[in-house]
Amino acid sequence: AQTVTQSQPEMSVQEAETVTLSCTYDTSESDYYLFWYKQPPSRQMILVIRQEAYKQQNATENRFSVNFQKAAKSFSLKISDSQLGDAAMYFCAYRSRMDSNYQLIWGAGTKLIIKP
Amino acid sequence: DTGVSQDPRHKITKRGQNVTFRCDPISEHNRLYWYRQTLGQGPEFLTYFQNEAQLEKSRLLSDRFSAERPKGSFSTLEIQRTEQGDSAMYLCASSPRTSSYGELFFGEGSRLTVL
């Protein structure tokens, strides 16, 4: 069975600096999707960025980028120029392309604190 | 389109009572998911609907939990004979048929406290 591990329960970063959140996963499959979702306090979870496993190029979305290392089964999220609004729980998630129910496997999350 | 809405946002109940949560997904989203989330944890899958059909249900889900999605629109999640261990945030998410990677759109959740 696939698993997703986020080894950092909490991270903190100074406003305007860069922070990297770690995620590792375990799977025997070669074709899958990886996601980072953000859950701000008392607000709904939203998708930050996604990566298709067959794409070698790392995904980027404005200040958010990933470092996808398929062989190492690592999928870290880099947030550049951190802003106060980035404070949230960040969840890494995995989905097999073979799963017709589009089921996600979730990590336990990393709480990101932004210091002003 | 106002996004996924859930009702009620908060529910406090006594042990043994029944509770029902409602989720209105984004219109035309054919996939609908219910998750449970406890503090400091990731979402735990409960059940999944494609249109009105309930296609998957967590093996961890006791038979006190039931969900419906009549006509493939809104969904309800009922918990019968609530227990203190049921206290959690119940999240609903929907996903459009057109999304090949299955982006989930979440509601703000319904927080249940069982006394």
PDB file of C-alpha atoms in Angstrom:
ATOM      1  CA  ALA A   1       0.000   0.000   0.000  1.00  0.00           C
ATOM      2  CA  GLN A   2       1.098   3.505  -0.710  1.00  0.00           C
ATOM      3  CA  THR A   3       2.112   5.780   2.147  1.00  0.00           C
ATOM      4  CA  VAL A   4       2.983   9.465   2.436  1.00  0.00           C
ATOM      5  CA  THR A   5       5.294  10.776   5.139  1.00  0.00           C
ATOM      6  CA  GLN A   6       5.803  14.352   6.231  1.00  0.00           C
ATOM      7  CA  SER A   7       8.571  14.272   8.805  1.00  0.00           C
ATOM      8  CA  GLN A   8       8.317  17.914   9.886  1.00  0.00           C
ATOM      9  CA  PRO A   9       5.315  18.483  12.161  1.00  0.00           C
ATOM     10  CA  GLU A  10       6.125  22.200  12.303  1.00  0.00           C
ATOM     11  CA  MET A  11       8.337  24.652  10.472  1.00  0.00           C
ATOM     12  CA  SER A  12       8.886  28.342  10.940  1.00  0.00           C
ATOM     13  CA  VAL A  13      10.367  30.940   8.634  1.00  0.00           C
ATOM     14  CA  GLN A  14      10.979  34.654   8.698  1.00  0.00           C
ATOM     15  CA  GLU A  15       8.725  36.692   6.442  1.00  0.00           C
ATOM     16  CA  ALA A  16      10.258  37.182   2.973  1.00  0.00           C
ATOM     17  CA  GLU A  17      12.601  34.221   3.388  1.00  0.00           C
ATOM     18  CA  THR A  18      12.453  30.820   1.693  1.00  0.00           C
ATOM     19  CA  VAL A  19      11.301  27.604   3.321  1.00  0.00           C
ATOM     20  CA  THR A  20      11.210  24.007   2.141  1.00  0.00           C
ATOM     21  CA  LEU A  21       8.688  21.444   3.370  1.00  0.00           C
ATOM     22  CA  SER A  22       9.584  17.779   3.003  1.00  0.00           C
ATOM     23  CA  CYS A  23       7.485  14.890   1.787  1.00  0.00           C
ATOM     24  CA  THR A  24       8.431  11.317   0.989  1.00  0.00           C
ATOM     25  CA  TYR A  25       6.176   8.606  -0.298  1.00  0.00           C
ATOM     26  CA  ASP A  26       6.276   4.909  -0.899  1.00  0.00           C
ATOM     27  CA  THR A  27       4.789   3.238  -3.952  1.00  0.00           C
ATOM     28  CA  SER A  28       5.552   0.465  -6.370  1.00  0.00           C
ATOM     29  CA  GLU A  29       3.767   2.266  -9.181  1.00  0.00           C
ATOM     30  CA  SER A  30       5.408   4.395 -11.831  1.00  0.00           C
ATOM     31  CA  ASP A  31       2.488   6.571 -12.865  1.00  0.00           C
ATOM     32  CA  TYR A  32       0.890   8.818 -10.293  1.00  0.00           C
ATOM     33  CA  TYR A  33       0.183  12.359  -9.199  1.00  0.00           C
ATOM     34  CA  LEU A  34       1.550  14.248  -6.233  1.00  0.00           C
ATOM     35  CA  PHE A  35      -0.070  17.260  -4.636  1.00  0.00           C
ATOM     36  CA  TRP A  36       0.499  19.899  -2.008  1.00  0.00           C
ATOM     37  CA  TYR A  37      -2.618  21.247  -0.344  1.00  0.00           C
ATOM     38  CA  LYS A  38      -2.767  24.221   2.024  1.00  0.00           C
ATOM     39  CA  GLN A  39      -5.213  24.506   4.924  1.00  0.00           C
ATOM     40  CA  PRO A  40      -5.220  27.977   6.549  1.00  0.00           C
ATOM     41  CA  PRO A  41      -6.637  28.254  10.069  1.00  0.00           C
ATOM     42  CA  SER A  42     -10.429  27.947  10.010  1.00  0.00           C
ATOM     43  CA  ARG A  43     -10.528  28.042   6.224  1.00  0.00           C
ATOM     44  CA  GLN A  44     -10.948  25.435   3.548  1.00  0.00           C
ATOM     45  CA  MET A  45      -8.163  23.401   2.101  1.00  0.00           C
ATOM     46  CA  ILE A  46      -6.958  24.479  -1.331  1.00  0.00           C
ATOM     47  CA  LEU A  47      -4.637  22.982  -3.902  1.00  0.00           C
ATOM     48  CA  VAL A  48      -1.253  24.694  -4.050  1.00  0.00           C
ATOM     49  CA  ILE A  49       0.581  22.701  -6.693  1.00  0.00           C
ATOM     50  CA  ARG A  50       0.570  19.330  -8.417  1.00  0.00           C
ATOM     51  CA  GLN A  51       3.122  17.164 -10.190  1.00  0.00           C
ATOM     52  CA  GLU A  52       2.626  14.353 -12.676  1.00  0.00           C
ATOM     53  CA  ALA A  53       5.150  11.586 -12.119  1.00  0.00           C
ATOM     54  CA  TYR A  54       5.859  11.144 -15.824  1.00  0.00           C
ATOM     55  CA  LYS A  55       6.997  14.762 -16.110  1.00  0.00           C
ATOM     56  CA  GLN A  56      10.632  15.347 -15.265  1.00  0.00           C
ATOM     57  CA  GLN A  57      10.233  19.092 -15.044  1.00  0.00           C
ATOM     58  CA  ASN A  58       9.442  20.365 -11.571  1.00  0.00           C
ATOM     59  CA  ALA A  59       6.122  22.175 -11.264  1.00  0.00           C
ATOM     60  CA  THR A  60       6.036  25.842 -10.301  1.00  0.00           C
ATOM     61  CA  GLU A  61       3.186  28.151  -9.365  1.00  0.00           C
ATOM     62  CA  ASN A  62       4.350  31.695  -8.690  1.00  0.00           C
ATOM     63  CA  ARG A  63       6.239  31.603  -5.370  1.00  0.00           C
ATOM     64  CA  PHE A  64       5.633  27.860  -4.945  1.00  0.00           C
ATOM     65  CA  SER A  65       7.800  25.230  -6.560  1.00  0.00           C
ATOM     66  CA  VAL A  66       8.516  21.571  -6.002  1.00  0.00           C
ATOM     67  CA  ASN A  67      11.624  19.435  -6.062  1.00  0.00           C
ATOM     68  CA  PHE A  68      10.420  16.098  -7.402  1.00  0.00           C
ATOM     69  CA  GLN A  69      12.957  13.286  -7.081  1.00  0.00           C
ATOM     70  CA  LYS A  70      11.218  10.213  -8.461  1.00  0.00           C
ATOM     71  CA  ALA A  71      13.964   7.707  -7.739  1.00  0.00           C
ATOM     72  CA  ALA A  72      14.239   8.922  -4.167  1.00  0.00           C
ATOM     73  CA  LYS A  73      10.435   9.153  -3.860  1.00  0.00           C
ATOM     74  CA  SER A  74      10.753  12.662  -2.550  1.00  0.00           C
ATOM     75  CA  PHE A  75       8.461  15.617  -3.232  1.00  0.00           C
ATOM     76  CA  SER A  76       9.408  18.775  -1.361  1.00  0.00           C
ATOM     77  CA  LEU A  77       7.653  22.133  -1.539  1.00  0.00           C
ATOM     78  CA  LYS A  78       9.640  25.345  -1.675  1.00  0.00           C
ATOM     79  CA  ILE A  79       7.971  28.615  -0.780  1.00  0.00           C
ATOM     80  CA  SER A  80       9.919  31.692  -1.797  1.00  0.00           C
ATOM     81  CA  ASP A  81       9.452  35.186  -0.370  1.00  0.00           C
ATOM     82  CA  SER A  82       7.242  33.848   2.434  1.00  0.00           C
ATOM     83  CA  GLN A  83       4.232  35.961   3.297  1.00  0.00           C
ATOM     84  CA  LEU A  84       2.072  36.089   6.402  1.00  0.00           C
ATOM     85  CA  GLY A  85      -0.765  34.612   4.380  1.00  0.00           C
ATOM     86  CA  ASP A  86       1.284  31.471   3.795  1.00  0.00           C
ATOM     87  CA  ALA A  87       0.807  30.445   7.433  1.00  0.00           C
ATOM     88  CA  ALA A  88      -1.173  27.212   7.310  1.00  0.00           C
ATOM     89  CA  MET A  89      -1.058  23.453   7.533  1.00  0.00           C
ATOM     90  CA  TYR A  90       0.455  21.977   4.396  1.00  0.00           C
ATOM     91  CA  PHE A  91      -0.468  18.458   3.328  1.00  0.00           C
ATOM     92  CA  CYS A  92       1.317  16.317   0.802  1.00  0.00           C
ATOM     93  CA  ALA A  93      -0.875  13.811  -1.056  1.00  0.00           C
ATOM     94  CA  TYR A  94      -0.457  10.995  -3.571  1.00  0.00           C
ATOM     95  CA  ARG A  95      -2.836   9.579  -6.144  1.00  0.00           C
ATOM     96  CA  SER A  96      -2.346   6.602  -8.390  1.00  0.00           C
ATOM     97  CA  ARG A  97      -3.366   7.154 -12.004  1.00  0.00           C
ATOM     98  CA  MET A  98      -4.800   3.650 -11.907  1.00  0.00           C
ATOM     99  CA  ASP A  99      -7.281   4.539  -9.180  1.00  0.00           C
ATOM    100  CA  SER A 100     -10.582   5.207 -10.919  1.00  0.00           C
ATOM    101  CA  ASN A 101     -11.986   6.685  -7.703  1.00  0.00           C
ATOM    102  CA  TYR A 102      -9.261   9.351  -7.684  1.00  0.00           C
ATOM    103  CA  GLN A 103      -8.477   8.460  -4.080  1.00  0.00           C
ATOM    104  CA  LEU A 104      -5.801  10.500  -2.314  1.00  0.00           C
ATOM    105  CA  ILE A 105      -3.293   9.203   0.219  1.00  0.00           C
ATOM    106  CA  TRP A 106      -2.470  11.991   2.661  1.00  0.00           C
ATOM    107  CA  GLY A 107       0.497  12.857   4.818  1.00  0.00           C
ATOM    108  CA  ALA A 108       0.021  14.030   8.404  1.00  0.00           C
ATOM    109  CA  GLY A 109       0.800  17.631   7.522  1.00  0.00           C
ATOM    110  CA  THR A 110       3.343  20.309   8.379  1.00  0.00           C
ATOM    111  CA  LYS A 111       2.333  23.432  10.250  1.00  0.00           C
ATOM    112  CA  LEU A 112       4.060  26.451   8.732  1.00  0.00           C
ATOM    113  CA  ILE A 113       4.571  29.499  10.939  1.00  0.00           C
ATOM    114  CA  ILE A 114       5.577  32.802   9.394  1.00  0.00           C
ATOM    115  CA  LYS A 115       7.465  35.161  11.687  1.00  0.00           C
ATOM    116  CA  PRO A 116       6.909  38.858  10.922  1.00  0.00           C
TER     117      PRO A 116
ATOM    118  CA  ASP B   1     -20.477  29.450  -8.223  1.00  0.00           C
ATOM    119  CA  THR B   2     -19.895  29.851  -4.506  1.00  0.00           C
ATOM    120  CA  GLY B   3     -17.777  26.775  -3.899  1.00  0.00           C
ATOM    121  CA  VAL B   4     -18.458  23.788  -1.704  1.00  0.00           C
ATOM    122  CA  SER B   5     -20.700  24.605   1.223  1.00  0.00           C
ATOM    123  CA  GLN B   6     -21.232  22.580   4.366  1.00  0.00           C
ATOM    124  CA  ASP B   7     -23.869  22.859   7.032  1.00  0.00           C
ATOM    125  CA  PRO B   8     -23.808  23.178   9.958  1.00  0.00           C
ATOM    126  CA  ARG B   9     -20.353  24.595  10.531  1.00  0.00           C
ATOM    127  CA  HIS B  10     -20.398  23.559  14.147  1.00  0.00           C
ATOM    128  CA  LYS B  11     -22.436  20.956  15.974  1.00  0.00           C
ATOM    129  CA  ILE B  12     -22.336  20.125  19.665  1.00  0.00           C
ATOM    130  CA  THR B  13     -24.269  17.065  20.695  1.00  0.00           C
ATOM    131  CA  LYS B  14     -24.571  14.648  23.553  1.00  0.00           C
ATOM    132  CA  ARG B  15     -23.285  11.128  23.330  1.00  0.00           C
ATOM    133  CA  GLY B  16     -25.878   8.801  21.855  1.00  0.00           C
ATOM    134  CA  GLN B  17     -27.617  11.433  19.727  1.00  0.00           C
ATOM    135  CA  ASN B  18     -27.789  11.327  15.947  1.00  0.00           C
ATOM    136  CA  VAL B  19     -26.309  14.078  13.805  1.00  0.00           C
ATOM    137  CA  THR B  20     -26.536  14.869  10.115  1.00  0.00           C
ATOM    138  CA  PHE B  21     -24.238  16.997   8.024  1.00  0.00           C
ATOM    139  CA  ARG B  22     -25.016  18.364   4.606  1.00  0.00           C
ATOM    140  CA  CYS B  23     -22.667  19.136   1.749  1.00  0.00           C
ATOM    141  CA  ASP B  24     -23.506  21.104  -1.383  1.00  0.00           C
ATOM    142  CA  PRO B  25     -20.751  20.543  -3.924  1.00  0.00           C
ATOM    143  CA  ILE B  26     -19.844  22.835  -6.770  1.00  0.00           C
ATOM    144  CA  SER B  27     -22.497  22.377  -9.412  1.00  0.00           C
ATOM    145  CA  GLU B  28     -21.623  19.866 -12.124  1.00  0.00           C
ATOM    146  CA  HIS B  29     -18.938  18.253  -9.988  1.00  0.00           C
ATOM    147  CA  ASN B  30     -19.754  14.586 -10.298  1.00  0.00           C
ATOM    148  CA  ARG B  31     -17.327  13.328  -7.649  1.00  0.00           C
ATOM    149  CA  LEU B  32     -17.955  13.925  -3.962  1.00  0.00           C
ATOM    150  CA  TYR B  33     -15.864  12.838  -1.002  1.00  0.00           C
ATOM    151  CA  TRP B  34     -16.326  12.852   2.749  1.00  0.00           C
ATOM    152  CA  TYR B  35     -13.297  12.980   5.010  1.00  0.00           C
ATOM    153  CA  ARG B  36     -12.791  13.140   8.748  1.00  0.00           C
ATOM    154  CA  GLN B  37      -9.970  15.200  10.177  1.00  0.00           C
ATOM    155  CA  THR B  38      -8.746  15.350  13.750  1.00  0.00           C
ATOM    156  CA  LEU B  39      -6.458  18.045  15.086  1.00  0.00           C
ATOM    157  CA  GLY B  40      -2.976  17.934  13.610  1.00  0.00           C
ATOM    158  CA  GLN B  41      -3.758  15.100  11.229  1.00  0.00           C
ATOM    159  CA  GLY B  42      -4.392  14.748   7.543  1.00  0.00           C
ATOM    160  CA  PRO B  43      -7.838  13.986   6.189  1.00  0.00           C
ATOM    161  CA  GLU B  44      -9.046  10.427   6.688  1.00  0.00           C
ATOM    162  CA  PHE B  45     -11.192   9.091   3.852  1.00  0.00           C
ATOM    163  CA  LEU B  46     -14.745   8.112   4.750  1.00  0.00           C
ATOM    164  CA  THR B  47     -16.676   7.637   1.539  1.00  0.00           C
ATOM    165  CA  TYR B  48     -16.869   8.565  -2.149  1.00  0.00           C
ATOM    166  CA  PHE B  49     -19.717   9.202  -4.566  1.00  0.00           C
ATOM    167  CA  GLN B  50     -19.679   9.414  -8.307  1.00  0.00           C
ATOM    168  CA  ASN B  51     -22.934  11.097  -9.181  1.00  0.00           C
ATOM    169  CA  GLU B  52     -25.505   9.361  -6.974  1.00  0.00           C
ATOM    170  CA  ALA B  53     -23.606   6.097  -6.653  1.00  0.00           C
ATOM    171  CA  GLN B  54     -21.610   5.430  -3.502  1.00  0.00           C
ATOM    172  CA  LEU B  55     -18.582   3.700  -5.002  1.00  0.00           C
ATOM    173  CA  GLU B  56     -16.248   3.420  -2.062  1.00  0.00           C
ATOM    174  CA  LYS B  57     -16.547   3.350   1.700  1.00  0.00           C
ATOM    175  CA  SER B  58     -13.734   3.159   4.205  1.00  0.00           C
ATOM    176  CA  ARG B  59     -13.410  -0.173   5.968  1.00  0.00           C
ATOM    177  CA  LEU B  60     -12.745   1.835   9.098  1.00  0.00           C
ATOM    178  CA  LEU B  61     -16.198   3.347   8.910  1.00  0.00           C
ATOM    179  CA  SER B  62     -18.542   1.834  11.434  1.00  0.00           C
ATOM    180  CA  ASP B  63     -22.110   1.039  10.496  1.00  0.00           C
ATOM    181  CA  ARG B  64     -23.199   4.016  12.582  1.00  0.00           C
ATOM    182  CA  PHE B  65     -22.090   6.171   9.669  1.00  0.00           C
ATOM    183  CA  SER B  66     -24.188   6.450   6.545  1.00  0.00           C
ATOM    184  CA  ALA B  67     -24.035   8.787   3.583  1.00  0.00           C
ATOM    185  CA  GLU B  68     -26.309   9.538   0.698  1.00  0.00           C
ATOM    186  CA  ARG B  69     -26.234  11.625  -2.425  1.00  0.00           C
ATOM    187  CA  PRO B  70     -29.711  11.561  -3.907  1.00  0.00           C
ATOM    188  CA  LYS B  71     -29.930  12.736  -7.502  1.00  0.00           C
ATOM    189  CA  GLY B  72     -26.190  13.263  -7.569  1.00  0.00           C
ATOM    190  CA  SER B  73     -26.353  16.744  -6.126  1.00  0.00           C
ATOM    191  CA  PHE B  74     -26.030  17.489  -2.395  1.00  0.00           C
ATOM    192  CA  SER B  75     -24.896  14.826   0.035  1.00  0.00           C
ATOM    193  CA  THR B  76     -25.654  14.036   3.652  1.00  0.00           C
ATOM    194  CA  LEU B  77     -23.533  12.251   6.212  1.00  0.00           C
ATOM    195  CA  GLU B  78     -25.367  10.853   9.213  1.00  0.00           C
ATOM    196  CA  ILE B  79     -23.781   9.589  12.380  1.00  0.00           C
ATOM    197  CA  GLN B  80     -26.058   7.564  14.618  1.00  0.00           C
ATOM    198  CA  ARG B  81     -25.547   7.027  18.341  1.00  0.00           C
ATOM    199  CA  THR B  82     -22.618   9.411  18.465  1.00  0.00           C
ATOM    200  CA  GLU B  83     -19.594   8.616  20.606  1.00  0.00           C
ATOM    201  CA  GLN B  84     -16.944  10.949  21.982  1.00  0.00           C
ATOM    202  CA  GLY B  85     -14.470   9.477  19.507  1.00  0.00           C
ATOM    203  CA  ASP B  86     -16.578  10.870  16.687  1.00  0.00           C
ATOM    204  CA  SER B  87     -15.538  14.395  17.650  1.00  0.00           C
ATOM    205  CA  ALA B  88     -13.687  15.725  14.623  1.00  0.00           C
ATOM    206  CA  MET B  89     -13.943  17.996  11.623  1.00  0.00           C
ATOM    207  CA  TYR B  90     -15.946  16.453   8.797  1.00  0.00           C
ATOM    208  CA  LEU B  91     -14.796  17.681   5.420  1.00  0.00           C
ATOM    209  CA  CYS B  92     -16.605  17.454   2.129  1.00  0.00           C
ATOM    210  CA  ALA B  93     -14.825  17.830  -1.202  1.00  0.00           C
ATOM    211  CA  SER B  94     -15.943  17.688  -4.794  1.00  0.00           C
ATOM    212  CA  SER B  95     -14.116  17.224  -8.055  1.00  0.00           C
ATOM    213  CA  PRO B  96     -15.153  17.845 -11.630  1.00  0.00           C
ATOM    214  CA  ARG B  97     -15.429  15.116 -14.222  1.00  0.00           C
ATOM    215  CA  THR B  98     -13.222  17.222 -16.510  1.00  0.00           C
ATOM    216  CA  SER B  99     -10.238  17.126 -14.165  1.00  0.00           C
ATOM    217  CA  SER B 100      -7.884  14.359 -15.238  1.00  0.00           C
ATOM    218  CA  TYR B 101      -5.779  14.688 -12.122  1.00  0.00           C
ATOM    219  CA  GLY B 102      -8.707  15.003  -9.756  1.00  0.00           C
ATOM    220  CA  GLU B 103      -8.245  18.347  -8.042  1.00  0.00           C
ATOM    221  CA  LEU B 104     -10.366  18.445  -4.907  1.00  0.00           C
ATOM    222  CA  PHE B 105     -12.379  21.502  -3.918  1.00  0.00           C
ATOM    223  CA  PHE B 106     -13.066  21.481  -0.205  1.00  0.00           C
ATOM    224  CA  GLY B 107     -15.741  23.005   1.949  1.00  0.00           C
ATOM    225  CA  GLU B 108     -14.898  24.681   5.234  1.00  0.00           C
ATOM    226  CA  GLY B 109     -15.939  21.617   7.171  1.00  0.00           C
ATOM    227  CA  SER B 110     -18.432  20.750   9.875  1.00  0.00           C
ATOM    228  CA  ARG B 111     -16.927  20.526  13.324  1.00  0.00           C
ATOM    229  CA  LEU B 112     -18.568  17.962  15.585  1.00  0.00           C
ATOM    230  CA  THR B 113     -18.149  17.959  19.352  1.00  0.00           C
ATOM    231  CA  VAL B 114     -19.654  15.041  21.229  1.00  0.00           C
ATOM    232  CA  LEU B 115     -20.035  15.639  24.966  1.00  0.00           C
TER     233      LEU B 115
END
